[in-house]
PDB file of C-alpha atoms in Angstrom:
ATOM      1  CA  UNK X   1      54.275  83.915  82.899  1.00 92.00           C
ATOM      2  CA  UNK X   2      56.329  85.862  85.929  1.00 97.00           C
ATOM      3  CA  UNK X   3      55.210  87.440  89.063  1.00 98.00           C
ATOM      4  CA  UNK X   4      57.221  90.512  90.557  1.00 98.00           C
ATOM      5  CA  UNK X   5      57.151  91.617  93.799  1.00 98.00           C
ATOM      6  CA  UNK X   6      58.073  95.130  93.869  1.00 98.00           C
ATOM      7  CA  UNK X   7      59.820  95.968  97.274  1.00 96.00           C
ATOM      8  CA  UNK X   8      63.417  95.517  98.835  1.00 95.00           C
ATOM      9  CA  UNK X   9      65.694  92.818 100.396  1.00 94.00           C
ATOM     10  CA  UNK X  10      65.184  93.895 103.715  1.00 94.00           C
ATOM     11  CA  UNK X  11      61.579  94.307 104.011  1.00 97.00           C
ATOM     12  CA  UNK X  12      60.348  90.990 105.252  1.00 97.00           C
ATOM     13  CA  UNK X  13      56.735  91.107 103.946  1.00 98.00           C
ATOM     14  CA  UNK X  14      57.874  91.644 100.045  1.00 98.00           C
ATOM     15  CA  UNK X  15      60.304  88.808 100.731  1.00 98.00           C
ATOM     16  CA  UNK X  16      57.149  86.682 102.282  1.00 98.00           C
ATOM     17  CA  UNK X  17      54.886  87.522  99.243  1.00 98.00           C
ATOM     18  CA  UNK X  18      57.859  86.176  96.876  1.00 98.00           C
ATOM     19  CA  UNK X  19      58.870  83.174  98.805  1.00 98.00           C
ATOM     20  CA  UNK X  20      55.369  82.330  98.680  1.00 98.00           C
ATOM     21  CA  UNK X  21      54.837  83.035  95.112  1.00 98.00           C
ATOM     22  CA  UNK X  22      57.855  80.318  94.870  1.00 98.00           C
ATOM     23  CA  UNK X  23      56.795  77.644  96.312  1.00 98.00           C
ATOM     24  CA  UNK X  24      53.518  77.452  94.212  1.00 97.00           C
ATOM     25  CA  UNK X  25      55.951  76.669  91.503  1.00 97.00           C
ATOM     26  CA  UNK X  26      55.833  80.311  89.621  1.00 97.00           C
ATOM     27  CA  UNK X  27      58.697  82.146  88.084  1.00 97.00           C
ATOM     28  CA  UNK X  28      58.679  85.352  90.772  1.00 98.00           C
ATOM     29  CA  UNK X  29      61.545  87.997  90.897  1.00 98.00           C
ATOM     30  CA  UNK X  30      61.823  90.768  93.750  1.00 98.00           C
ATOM     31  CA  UNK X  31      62.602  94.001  91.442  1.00 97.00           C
ATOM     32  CA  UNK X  32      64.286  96.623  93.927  1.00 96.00           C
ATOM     33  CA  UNK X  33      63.391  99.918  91.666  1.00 95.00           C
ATOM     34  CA  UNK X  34      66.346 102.097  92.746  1.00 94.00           C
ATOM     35  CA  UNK X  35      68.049  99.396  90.776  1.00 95.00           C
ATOM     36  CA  UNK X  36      66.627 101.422  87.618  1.00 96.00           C
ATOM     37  CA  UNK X  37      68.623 102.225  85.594  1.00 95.00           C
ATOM     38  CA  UNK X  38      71.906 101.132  86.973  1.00 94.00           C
ATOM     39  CA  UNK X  39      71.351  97.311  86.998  1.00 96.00           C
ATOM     40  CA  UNK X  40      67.902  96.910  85.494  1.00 96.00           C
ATOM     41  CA  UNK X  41      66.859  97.752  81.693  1.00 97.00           C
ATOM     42  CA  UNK X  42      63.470  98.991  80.200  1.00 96.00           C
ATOM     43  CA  UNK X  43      62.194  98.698  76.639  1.00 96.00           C
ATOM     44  CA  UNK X  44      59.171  99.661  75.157  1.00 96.00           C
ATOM     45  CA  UNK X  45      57.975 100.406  71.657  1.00 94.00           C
ATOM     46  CA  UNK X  46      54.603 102.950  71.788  1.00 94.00           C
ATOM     47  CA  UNK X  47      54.304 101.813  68.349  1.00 93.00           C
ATOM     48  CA  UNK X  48      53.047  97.714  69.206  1.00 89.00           C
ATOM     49  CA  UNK X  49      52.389  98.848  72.949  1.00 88.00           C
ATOM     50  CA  UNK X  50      54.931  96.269  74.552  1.00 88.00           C
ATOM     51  CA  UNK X  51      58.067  96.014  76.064  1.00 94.00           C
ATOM     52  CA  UNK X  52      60.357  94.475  78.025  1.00 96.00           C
ATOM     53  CA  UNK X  53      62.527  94.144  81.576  1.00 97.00           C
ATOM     54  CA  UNK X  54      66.016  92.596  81.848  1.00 97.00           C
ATOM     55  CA  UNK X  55      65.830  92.337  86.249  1.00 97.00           C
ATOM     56  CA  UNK X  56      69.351  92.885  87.952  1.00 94.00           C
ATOM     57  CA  UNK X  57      69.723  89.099  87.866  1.00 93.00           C
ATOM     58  CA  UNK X  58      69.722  89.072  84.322  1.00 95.00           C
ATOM     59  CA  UNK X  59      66.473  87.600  83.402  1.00 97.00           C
ATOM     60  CA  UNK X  60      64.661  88.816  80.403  1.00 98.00           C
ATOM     61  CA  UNK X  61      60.418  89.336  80.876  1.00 97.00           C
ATOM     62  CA  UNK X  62      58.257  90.437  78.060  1.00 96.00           C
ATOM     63  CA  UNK X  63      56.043  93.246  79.688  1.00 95.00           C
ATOM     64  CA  UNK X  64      52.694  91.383  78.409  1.00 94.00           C
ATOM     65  CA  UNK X  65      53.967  87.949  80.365  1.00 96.00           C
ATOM     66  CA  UNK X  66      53.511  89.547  83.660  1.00 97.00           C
ATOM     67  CA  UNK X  67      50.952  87.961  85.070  1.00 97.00           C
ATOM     68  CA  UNK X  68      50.694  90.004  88.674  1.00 97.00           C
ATOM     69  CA  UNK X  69      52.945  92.557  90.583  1.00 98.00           C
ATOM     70  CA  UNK X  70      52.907  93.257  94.021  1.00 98.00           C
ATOM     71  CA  UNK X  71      53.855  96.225  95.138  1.00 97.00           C
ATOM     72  CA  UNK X  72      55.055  96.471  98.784  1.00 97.00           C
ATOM     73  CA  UNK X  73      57.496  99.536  98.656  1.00 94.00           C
ATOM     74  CA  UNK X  74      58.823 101.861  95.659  1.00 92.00           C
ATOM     75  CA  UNK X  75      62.342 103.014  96.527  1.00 89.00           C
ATOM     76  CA  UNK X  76      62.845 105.382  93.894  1.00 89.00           C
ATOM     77  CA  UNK X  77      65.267 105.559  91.295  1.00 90.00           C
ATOM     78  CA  UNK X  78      69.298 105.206  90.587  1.00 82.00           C
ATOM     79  CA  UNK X  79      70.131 108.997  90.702  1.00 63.00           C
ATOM     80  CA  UNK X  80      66.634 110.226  92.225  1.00 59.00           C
ATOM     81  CA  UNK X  81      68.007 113.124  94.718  1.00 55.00           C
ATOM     82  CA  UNK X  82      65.651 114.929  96.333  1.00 46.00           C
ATOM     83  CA  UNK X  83      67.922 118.452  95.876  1.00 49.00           C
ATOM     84  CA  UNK X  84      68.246 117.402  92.501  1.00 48.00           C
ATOM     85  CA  UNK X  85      66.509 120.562  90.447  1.00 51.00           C
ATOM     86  CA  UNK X  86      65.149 119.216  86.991  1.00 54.00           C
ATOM     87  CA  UNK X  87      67.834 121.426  85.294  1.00 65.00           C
ATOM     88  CA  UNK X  88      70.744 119.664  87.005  1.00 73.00           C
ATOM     89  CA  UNK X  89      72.641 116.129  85.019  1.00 76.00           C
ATOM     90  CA  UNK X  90      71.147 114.409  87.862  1.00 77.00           C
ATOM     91  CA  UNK X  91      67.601 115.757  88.277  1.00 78.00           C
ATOM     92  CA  UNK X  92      66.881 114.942  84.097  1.00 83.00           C
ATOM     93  CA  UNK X  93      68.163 111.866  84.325  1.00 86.00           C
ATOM     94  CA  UNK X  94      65.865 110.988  87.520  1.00 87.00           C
ATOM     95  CA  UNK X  95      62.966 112.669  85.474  1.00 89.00           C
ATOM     96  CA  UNK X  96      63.567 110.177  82.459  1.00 92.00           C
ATOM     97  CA  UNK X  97      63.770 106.936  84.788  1.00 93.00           C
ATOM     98  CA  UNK X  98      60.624 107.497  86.083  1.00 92.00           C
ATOM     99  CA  UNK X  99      58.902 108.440  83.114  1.00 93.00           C
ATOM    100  CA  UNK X 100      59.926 104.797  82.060  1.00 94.00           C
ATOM    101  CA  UNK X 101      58.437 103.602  85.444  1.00 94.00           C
ATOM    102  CA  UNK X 102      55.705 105.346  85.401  1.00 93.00           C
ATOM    103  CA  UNK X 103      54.885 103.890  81.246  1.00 93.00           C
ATOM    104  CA  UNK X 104      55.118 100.832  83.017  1.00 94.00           C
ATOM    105  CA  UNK X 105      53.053 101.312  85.590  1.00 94.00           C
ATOM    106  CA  UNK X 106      50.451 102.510  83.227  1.00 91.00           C
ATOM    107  CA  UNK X 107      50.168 100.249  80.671  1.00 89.00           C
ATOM    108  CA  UNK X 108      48.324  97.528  82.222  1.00 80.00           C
ATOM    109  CA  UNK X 109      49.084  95.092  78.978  1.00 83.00           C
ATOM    110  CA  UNK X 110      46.826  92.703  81.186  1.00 89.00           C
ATOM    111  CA  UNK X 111      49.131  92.574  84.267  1.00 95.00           C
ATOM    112  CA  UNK X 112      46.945  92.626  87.725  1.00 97.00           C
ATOM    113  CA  UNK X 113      48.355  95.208  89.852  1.00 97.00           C
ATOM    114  CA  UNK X 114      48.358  94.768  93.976  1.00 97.00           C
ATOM    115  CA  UNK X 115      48.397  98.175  93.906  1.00 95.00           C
ATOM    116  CA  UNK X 116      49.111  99.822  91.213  1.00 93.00           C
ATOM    117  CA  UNK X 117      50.720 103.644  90.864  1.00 93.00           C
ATOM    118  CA  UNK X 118      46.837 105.088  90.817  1.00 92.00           C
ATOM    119  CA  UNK X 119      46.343 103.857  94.366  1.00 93.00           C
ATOM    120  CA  UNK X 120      49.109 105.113  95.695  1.00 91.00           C
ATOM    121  CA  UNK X 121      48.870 108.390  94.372  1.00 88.00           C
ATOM    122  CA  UNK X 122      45.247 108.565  95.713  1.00 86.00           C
ATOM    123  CA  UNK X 123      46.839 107.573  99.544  1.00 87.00           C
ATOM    124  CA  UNK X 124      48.994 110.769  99.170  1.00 84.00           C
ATOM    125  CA  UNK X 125      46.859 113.126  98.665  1.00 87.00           C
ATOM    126  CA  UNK X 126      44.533 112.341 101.749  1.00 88.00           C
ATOM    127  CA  UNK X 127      42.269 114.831 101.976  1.00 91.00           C
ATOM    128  CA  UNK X 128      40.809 114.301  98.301  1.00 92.00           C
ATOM    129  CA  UNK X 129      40.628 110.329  99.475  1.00 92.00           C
ATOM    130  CA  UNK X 130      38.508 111.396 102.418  1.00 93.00           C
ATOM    131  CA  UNK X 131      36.167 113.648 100.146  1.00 94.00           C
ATOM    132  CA  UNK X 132      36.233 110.781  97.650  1.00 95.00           C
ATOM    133  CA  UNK X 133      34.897 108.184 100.309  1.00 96.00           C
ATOM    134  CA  UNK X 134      32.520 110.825 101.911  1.00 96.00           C
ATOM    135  CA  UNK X 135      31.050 111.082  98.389  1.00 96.00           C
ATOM    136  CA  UNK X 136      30.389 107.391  98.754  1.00 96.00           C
ATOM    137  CA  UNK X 137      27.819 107.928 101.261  1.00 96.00           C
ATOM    138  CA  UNK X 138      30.482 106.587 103.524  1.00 97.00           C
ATOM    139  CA  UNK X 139      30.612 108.660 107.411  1.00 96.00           C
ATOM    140  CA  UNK X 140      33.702 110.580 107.767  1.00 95.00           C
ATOM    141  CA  UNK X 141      35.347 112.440 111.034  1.00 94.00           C
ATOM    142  CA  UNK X 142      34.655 115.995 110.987  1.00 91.00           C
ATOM    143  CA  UNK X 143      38.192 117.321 109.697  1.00 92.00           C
ATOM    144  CA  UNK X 144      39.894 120.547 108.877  1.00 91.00           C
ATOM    145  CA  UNK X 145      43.395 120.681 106.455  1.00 90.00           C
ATOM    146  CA  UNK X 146      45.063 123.610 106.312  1.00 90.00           C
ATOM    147  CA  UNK X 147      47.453 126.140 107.974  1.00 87.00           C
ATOM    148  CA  UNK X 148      45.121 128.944 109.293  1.00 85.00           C
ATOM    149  CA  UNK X 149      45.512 129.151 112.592  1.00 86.00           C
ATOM    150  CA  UNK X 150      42.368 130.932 113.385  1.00 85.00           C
ATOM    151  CA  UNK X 151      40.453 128.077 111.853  1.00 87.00           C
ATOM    152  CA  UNK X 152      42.135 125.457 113.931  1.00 87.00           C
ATOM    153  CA  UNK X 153      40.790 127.021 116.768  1.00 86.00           C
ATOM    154  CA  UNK X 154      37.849 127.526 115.833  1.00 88.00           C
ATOM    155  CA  UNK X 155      37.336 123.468 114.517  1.00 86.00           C
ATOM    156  CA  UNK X 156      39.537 122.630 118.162  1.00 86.00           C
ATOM    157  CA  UNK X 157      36.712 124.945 119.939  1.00 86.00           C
ATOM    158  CA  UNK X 158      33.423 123.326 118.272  1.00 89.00           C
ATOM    159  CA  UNK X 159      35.174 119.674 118.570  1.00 87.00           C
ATOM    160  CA  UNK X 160      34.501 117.354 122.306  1.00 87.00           C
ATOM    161  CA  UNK X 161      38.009 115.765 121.624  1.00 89.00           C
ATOM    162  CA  UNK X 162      40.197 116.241 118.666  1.00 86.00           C
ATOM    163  CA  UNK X 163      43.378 114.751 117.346  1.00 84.00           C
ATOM    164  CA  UNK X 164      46.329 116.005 114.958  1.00 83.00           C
ATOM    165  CA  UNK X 165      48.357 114.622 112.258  1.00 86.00           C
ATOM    166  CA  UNK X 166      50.126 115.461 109.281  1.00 83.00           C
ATOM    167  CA  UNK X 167      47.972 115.734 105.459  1.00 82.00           C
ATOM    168  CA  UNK X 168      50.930 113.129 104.080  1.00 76.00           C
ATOM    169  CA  UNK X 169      51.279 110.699 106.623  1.00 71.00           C
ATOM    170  CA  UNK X 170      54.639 109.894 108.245  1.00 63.00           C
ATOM    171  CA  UNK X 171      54.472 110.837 111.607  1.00 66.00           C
ATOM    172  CA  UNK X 172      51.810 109.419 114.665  1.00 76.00           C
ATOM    173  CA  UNK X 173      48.594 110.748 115.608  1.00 81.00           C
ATOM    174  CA  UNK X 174      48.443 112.664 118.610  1.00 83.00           C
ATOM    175  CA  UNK X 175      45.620 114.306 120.714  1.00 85.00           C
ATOM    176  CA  UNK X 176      45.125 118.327 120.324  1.00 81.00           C
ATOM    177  CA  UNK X 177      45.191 120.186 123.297  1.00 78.00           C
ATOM    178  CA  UNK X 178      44.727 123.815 124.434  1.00 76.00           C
ATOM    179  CA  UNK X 179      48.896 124.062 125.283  1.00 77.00           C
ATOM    180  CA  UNK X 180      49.708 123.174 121.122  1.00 79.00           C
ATOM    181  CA  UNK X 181      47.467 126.215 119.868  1.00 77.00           C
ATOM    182  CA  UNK X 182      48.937 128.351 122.715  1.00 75.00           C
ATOM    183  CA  UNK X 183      52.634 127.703 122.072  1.00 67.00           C
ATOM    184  CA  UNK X 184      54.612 130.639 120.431  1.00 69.00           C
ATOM    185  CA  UNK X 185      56.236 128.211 117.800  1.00 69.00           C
ATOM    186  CA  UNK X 186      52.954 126.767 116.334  1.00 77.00           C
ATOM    187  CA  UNK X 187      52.463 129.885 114.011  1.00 78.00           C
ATOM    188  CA  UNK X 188      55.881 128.942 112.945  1.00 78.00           C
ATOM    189  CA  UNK X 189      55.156 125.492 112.140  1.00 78.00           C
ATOM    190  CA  UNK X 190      51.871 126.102 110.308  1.00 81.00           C
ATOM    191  CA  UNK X 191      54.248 128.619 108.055  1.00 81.00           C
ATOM    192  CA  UNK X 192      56.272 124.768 107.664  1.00 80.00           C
ATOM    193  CA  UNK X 193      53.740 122.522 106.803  1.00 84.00           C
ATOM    194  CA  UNK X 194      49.750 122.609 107.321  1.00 87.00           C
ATOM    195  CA  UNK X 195      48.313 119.936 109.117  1.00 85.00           C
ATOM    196  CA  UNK X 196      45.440 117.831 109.937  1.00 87.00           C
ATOM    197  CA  UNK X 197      42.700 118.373 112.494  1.00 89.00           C
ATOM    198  CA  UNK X 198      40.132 115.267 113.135  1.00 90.00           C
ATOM    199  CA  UNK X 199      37.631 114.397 115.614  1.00 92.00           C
ATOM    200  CA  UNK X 200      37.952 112.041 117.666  1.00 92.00           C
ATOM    201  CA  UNK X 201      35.460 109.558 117.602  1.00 91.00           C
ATOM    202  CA  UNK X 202      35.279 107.610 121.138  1.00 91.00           C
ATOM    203  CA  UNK X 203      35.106 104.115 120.783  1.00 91.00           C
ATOM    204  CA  UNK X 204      37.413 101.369 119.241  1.00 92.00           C
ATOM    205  CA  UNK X 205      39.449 100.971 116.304  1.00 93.00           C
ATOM    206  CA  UNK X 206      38.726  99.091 113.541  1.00 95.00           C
ATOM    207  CA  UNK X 207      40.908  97.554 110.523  1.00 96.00           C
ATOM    208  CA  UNK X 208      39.381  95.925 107.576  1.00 97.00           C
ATOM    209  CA  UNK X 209      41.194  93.887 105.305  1.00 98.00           C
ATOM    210  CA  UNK X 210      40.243  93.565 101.722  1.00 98.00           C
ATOM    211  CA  UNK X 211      41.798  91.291  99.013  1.00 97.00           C
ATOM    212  CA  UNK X 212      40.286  90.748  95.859  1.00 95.00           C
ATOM    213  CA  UNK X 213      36.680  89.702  97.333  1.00 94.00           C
ATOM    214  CA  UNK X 214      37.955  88.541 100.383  1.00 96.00           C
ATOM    215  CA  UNK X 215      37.270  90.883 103.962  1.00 97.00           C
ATOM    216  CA  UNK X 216      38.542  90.468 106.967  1.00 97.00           C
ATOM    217  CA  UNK X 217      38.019  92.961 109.657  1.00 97.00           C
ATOM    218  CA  UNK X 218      39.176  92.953 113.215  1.00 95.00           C
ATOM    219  CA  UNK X 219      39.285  95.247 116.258  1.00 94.00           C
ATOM    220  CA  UNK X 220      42.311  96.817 118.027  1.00 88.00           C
ATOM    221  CA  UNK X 221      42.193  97.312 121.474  1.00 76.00           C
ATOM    222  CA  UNK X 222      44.390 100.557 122.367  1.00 67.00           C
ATOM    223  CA  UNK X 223      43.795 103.286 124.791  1.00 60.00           C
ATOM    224  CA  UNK X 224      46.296 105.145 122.645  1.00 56.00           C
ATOM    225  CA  UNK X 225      45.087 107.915 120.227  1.00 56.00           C
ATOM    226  CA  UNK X 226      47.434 106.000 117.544  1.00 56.00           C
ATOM    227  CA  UNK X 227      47.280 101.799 118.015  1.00 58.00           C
ATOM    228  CA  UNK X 228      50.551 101.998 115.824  1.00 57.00           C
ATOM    229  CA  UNK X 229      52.658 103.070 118.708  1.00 51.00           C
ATOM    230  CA  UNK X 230      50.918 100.541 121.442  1.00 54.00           C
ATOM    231  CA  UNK X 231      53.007  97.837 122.246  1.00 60.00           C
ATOM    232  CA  UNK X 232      50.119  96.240 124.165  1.00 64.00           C
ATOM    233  CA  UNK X 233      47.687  96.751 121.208  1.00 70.00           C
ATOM    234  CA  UNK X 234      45.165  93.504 121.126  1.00 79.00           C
ATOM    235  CA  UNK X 235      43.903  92.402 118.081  1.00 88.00           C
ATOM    236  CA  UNK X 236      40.621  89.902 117.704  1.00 91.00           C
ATOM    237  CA  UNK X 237      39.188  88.765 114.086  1.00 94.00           C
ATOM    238  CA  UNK X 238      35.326  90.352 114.178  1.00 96.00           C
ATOM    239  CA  UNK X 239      32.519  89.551 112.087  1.00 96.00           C
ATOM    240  CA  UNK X 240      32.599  92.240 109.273  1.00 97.00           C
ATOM    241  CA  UNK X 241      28.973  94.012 108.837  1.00 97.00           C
ATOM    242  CA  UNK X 242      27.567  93.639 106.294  1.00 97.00           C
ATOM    243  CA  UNK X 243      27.080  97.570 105.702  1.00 97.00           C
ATOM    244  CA  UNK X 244      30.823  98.031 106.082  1.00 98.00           C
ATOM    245  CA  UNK X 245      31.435  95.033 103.937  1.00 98.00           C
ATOM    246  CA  UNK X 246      29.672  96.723 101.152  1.00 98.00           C
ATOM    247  CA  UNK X 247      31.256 100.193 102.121  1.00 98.00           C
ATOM    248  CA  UNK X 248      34.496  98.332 102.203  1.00 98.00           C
ATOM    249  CA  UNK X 249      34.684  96.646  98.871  1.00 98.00           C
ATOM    250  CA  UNK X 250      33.374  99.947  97.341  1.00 98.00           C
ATOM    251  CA  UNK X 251      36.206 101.990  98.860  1.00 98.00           C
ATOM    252  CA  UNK X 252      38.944  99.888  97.472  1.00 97.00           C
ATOM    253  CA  UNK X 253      37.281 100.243  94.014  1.00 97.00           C
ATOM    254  CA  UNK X 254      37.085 103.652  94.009  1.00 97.00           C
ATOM    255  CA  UNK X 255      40.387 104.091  95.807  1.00 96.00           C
ATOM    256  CA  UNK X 256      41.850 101.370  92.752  1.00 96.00           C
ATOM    257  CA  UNK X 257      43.298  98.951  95.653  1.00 97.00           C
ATOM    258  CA  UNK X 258      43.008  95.265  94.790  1.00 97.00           C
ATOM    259  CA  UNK X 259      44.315  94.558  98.566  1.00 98.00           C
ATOM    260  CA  UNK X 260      44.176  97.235 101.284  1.00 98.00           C
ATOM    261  CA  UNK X 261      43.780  97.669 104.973  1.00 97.00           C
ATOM    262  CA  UNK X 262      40.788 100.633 106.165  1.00 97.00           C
ATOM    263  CA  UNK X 263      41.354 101.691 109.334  1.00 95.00           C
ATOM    264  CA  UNK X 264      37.747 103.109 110.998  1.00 96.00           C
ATOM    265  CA  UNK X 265      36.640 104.350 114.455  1.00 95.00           C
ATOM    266  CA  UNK X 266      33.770 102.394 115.626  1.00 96.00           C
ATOM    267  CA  UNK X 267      31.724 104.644 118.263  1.00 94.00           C
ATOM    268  CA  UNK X 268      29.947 103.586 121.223  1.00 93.00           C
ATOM    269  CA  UNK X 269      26.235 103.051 118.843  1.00 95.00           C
ATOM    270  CA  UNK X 270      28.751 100.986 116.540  1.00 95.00           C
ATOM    271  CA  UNK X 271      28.808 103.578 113.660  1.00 96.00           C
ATOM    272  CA  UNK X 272      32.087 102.858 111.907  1.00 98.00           C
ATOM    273  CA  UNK X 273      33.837 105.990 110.814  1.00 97.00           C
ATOM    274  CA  UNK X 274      36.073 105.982 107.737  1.00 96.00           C
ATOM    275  CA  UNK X 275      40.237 107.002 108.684  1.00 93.00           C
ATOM    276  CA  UNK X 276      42.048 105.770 105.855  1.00 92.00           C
ATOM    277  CA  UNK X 277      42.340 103.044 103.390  1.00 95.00           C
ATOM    278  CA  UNK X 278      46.540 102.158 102.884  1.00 94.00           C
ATOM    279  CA  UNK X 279      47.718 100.876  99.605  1.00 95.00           C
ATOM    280  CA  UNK X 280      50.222  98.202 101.637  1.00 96.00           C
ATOM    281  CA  UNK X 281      49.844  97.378 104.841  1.00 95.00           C
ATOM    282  CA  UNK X 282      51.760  95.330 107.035  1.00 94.00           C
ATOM    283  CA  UNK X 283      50.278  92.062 107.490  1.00 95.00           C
ATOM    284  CA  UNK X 284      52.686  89.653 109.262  1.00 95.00           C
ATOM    285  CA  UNK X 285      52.061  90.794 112.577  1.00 90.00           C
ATOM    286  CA  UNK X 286      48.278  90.410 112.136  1.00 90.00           C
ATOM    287  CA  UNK X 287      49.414  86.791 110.861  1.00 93.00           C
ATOM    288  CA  UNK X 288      50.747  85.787 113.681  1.00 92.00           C
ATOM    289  CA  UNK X 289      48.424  86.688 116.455  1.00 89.00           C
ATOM    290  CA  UNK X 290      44.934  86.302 114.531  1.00 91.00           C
ATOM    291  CA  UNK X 291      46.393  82.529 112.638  1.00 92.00           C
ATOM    292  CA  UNK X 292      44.873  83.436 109.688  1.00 94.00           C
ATOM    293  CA  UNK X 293      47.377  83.762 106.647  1.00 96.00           C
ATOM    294  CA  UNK X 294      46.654  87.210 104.533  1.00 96.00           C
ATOM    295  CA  UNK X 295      49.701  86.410 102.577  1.00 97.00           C
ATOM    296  CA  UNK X 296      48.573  83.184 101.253  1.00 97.00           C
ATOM    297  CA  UNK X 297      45.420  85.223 100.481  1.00 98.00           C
ATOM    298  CA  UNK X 298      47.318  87.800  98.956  1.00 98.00           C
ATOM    299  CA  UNK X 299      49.020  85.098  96.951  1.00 98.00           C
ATOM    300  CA  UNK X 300      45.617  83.432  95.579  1.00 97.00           C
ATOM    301  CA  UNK X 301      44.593  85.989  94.378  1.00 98.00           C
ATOM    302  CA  UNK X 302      47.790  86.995  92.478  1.00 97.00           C
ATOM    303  CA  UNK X 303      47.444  83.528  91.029  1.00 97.00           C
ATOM    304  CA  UNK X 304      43.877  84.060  89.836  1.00 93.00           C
ATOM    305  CA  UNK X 305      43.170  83.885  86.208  1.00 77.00           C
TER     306      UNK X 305
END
């Protein structure tokens, strides 16, 4: 059996995950995917189901003796350009990679995936994940996505305190204020790229971690509107609810994460409010100030038959 950790040489949480894997004694590889197809080699026959991977070291794994990937980062393919158009050499040739990938990713053949490529599509396309979660019977921010400006206003108006951020993800949360709806360039942006208007729910923030059956949950202390960009965040293991620990295992299943982080808003009457649920969080710095070692966690249950 063989464990693969799918990520990159520099990223030092897929390189904890597979030195750990390692020294339980397991055959683990680190499979970099922009190596595909340049230095690594897919086969699979539709006709039995299987195939195969030859890794850029040169080892040879049946698909079916996978026992577990973890999956810290994708970094494309070997001639995946983003200006590429599908009629160019280059854009076909991306297309065809990942539709190899993608098989892979797929076909299950009794691999365990920490995440697989269903939760990670669900984390881009955030606003479905919210209503997906609301549907849950889980409480949600009030939130607006779109690019009308009139409706911003009018959400910015009827909301105490509200905050901004982009419908992807890759930027920092910021708070909304009169002087961004006033600006000249803001119709300009919203022609760009809509955007994300949430309340903002005073209290703390929460993160809840959940592998396999495992929860964890702890509170940041920030006066930021984004504990990401606090330096002097403060982080102290809670006792999880046992509400949200139901509401938390239940998430991940619907959201298909086997190990995730849910970031909440906890208000003053301690009514946690569902943010997000991320399909690979960071985890070392939460390591080393709480003690408590998610990795080898992550790692049990990679091991689990």
């Amino acid at each position: 059996m063989a464990y693969i950790v799918i990520g990159q040489l520099h990223d030092e949480h897929a390189l904890k995950i597979l030195n750990k894997l390692k020294a339980r004694n397991v055959d683990a590889y680190l499979l970099q995917t922009h190596d595909f197809p340049r230095k690594v080699k897919f086969s699979f026959s539709p006709n039995d189901g299987d195939g195969s991977l030859t890794l850029s070291c040169g080892t040879f794994i049946n698909l079916s003796d996978i026992k577990a990937v973890f999956w810290r980062s994708f970094s494309g393919v070997s001639d995946e350009d983003t200006r590429a158009t599908f009629m160019t050499e280059q854009g076909v040739a991306a297309k065809d990679s990942m539709a190899c990938l993608r098989t892979w990713f797929y076909l299950k053949n009794g691999t365990k995936w920490i995440n697989g490529w269903e939760a990670f599509q669900h984390h881009q396309e955030k606003p479905y994940q919210l209503q997906k979660i609301k549907n849950l019977g889980v409480k949600i921010p009030q939130t607006y996505v779109g690019n009308n400006l009139k409706d911003i206003k009018d959400i910015y108006k009827k909301l105490d305190q509200s905050i901004f951020k982009p419908v992807y993800g890759g930027a920092h949360t910021e708070m909304l204020t009169g002087s961004h709806l006033e600006a000249g360039r803001v119709e300009a942006a919203l022609a760009k790229s809509p955007i994300t208007v949430q309340e903002f729910i005073l209290g703390t923030n929460i993160r809840t971690y959940v592998v396999g059956e495992r929860v964890i949950s702890i509170e940041l202390k920030s006066e930021l509107a984004d504990f990401r960009v606090d330096d002097d965040a403060k982080l102290f293991v809670i006792d999880t609810p046992e509400l949200i620990k139901d509401q938390a295992k239940k998430i991940a299943k619907e959201l298909y994460l086997n190990w995730t982080a849910i970031d909440w808003r906890r208000d003053k009457s301690s009514e946690y409010y569902f943010l997000e649920a991320n399909p690979s969080p960071m985890f070392i710095g939460f390591e080393k100030q709480s003690g408590i070692s998610m990795s080898d966690y992550i790692v049990d249950y990679m091991l689990e038959h």
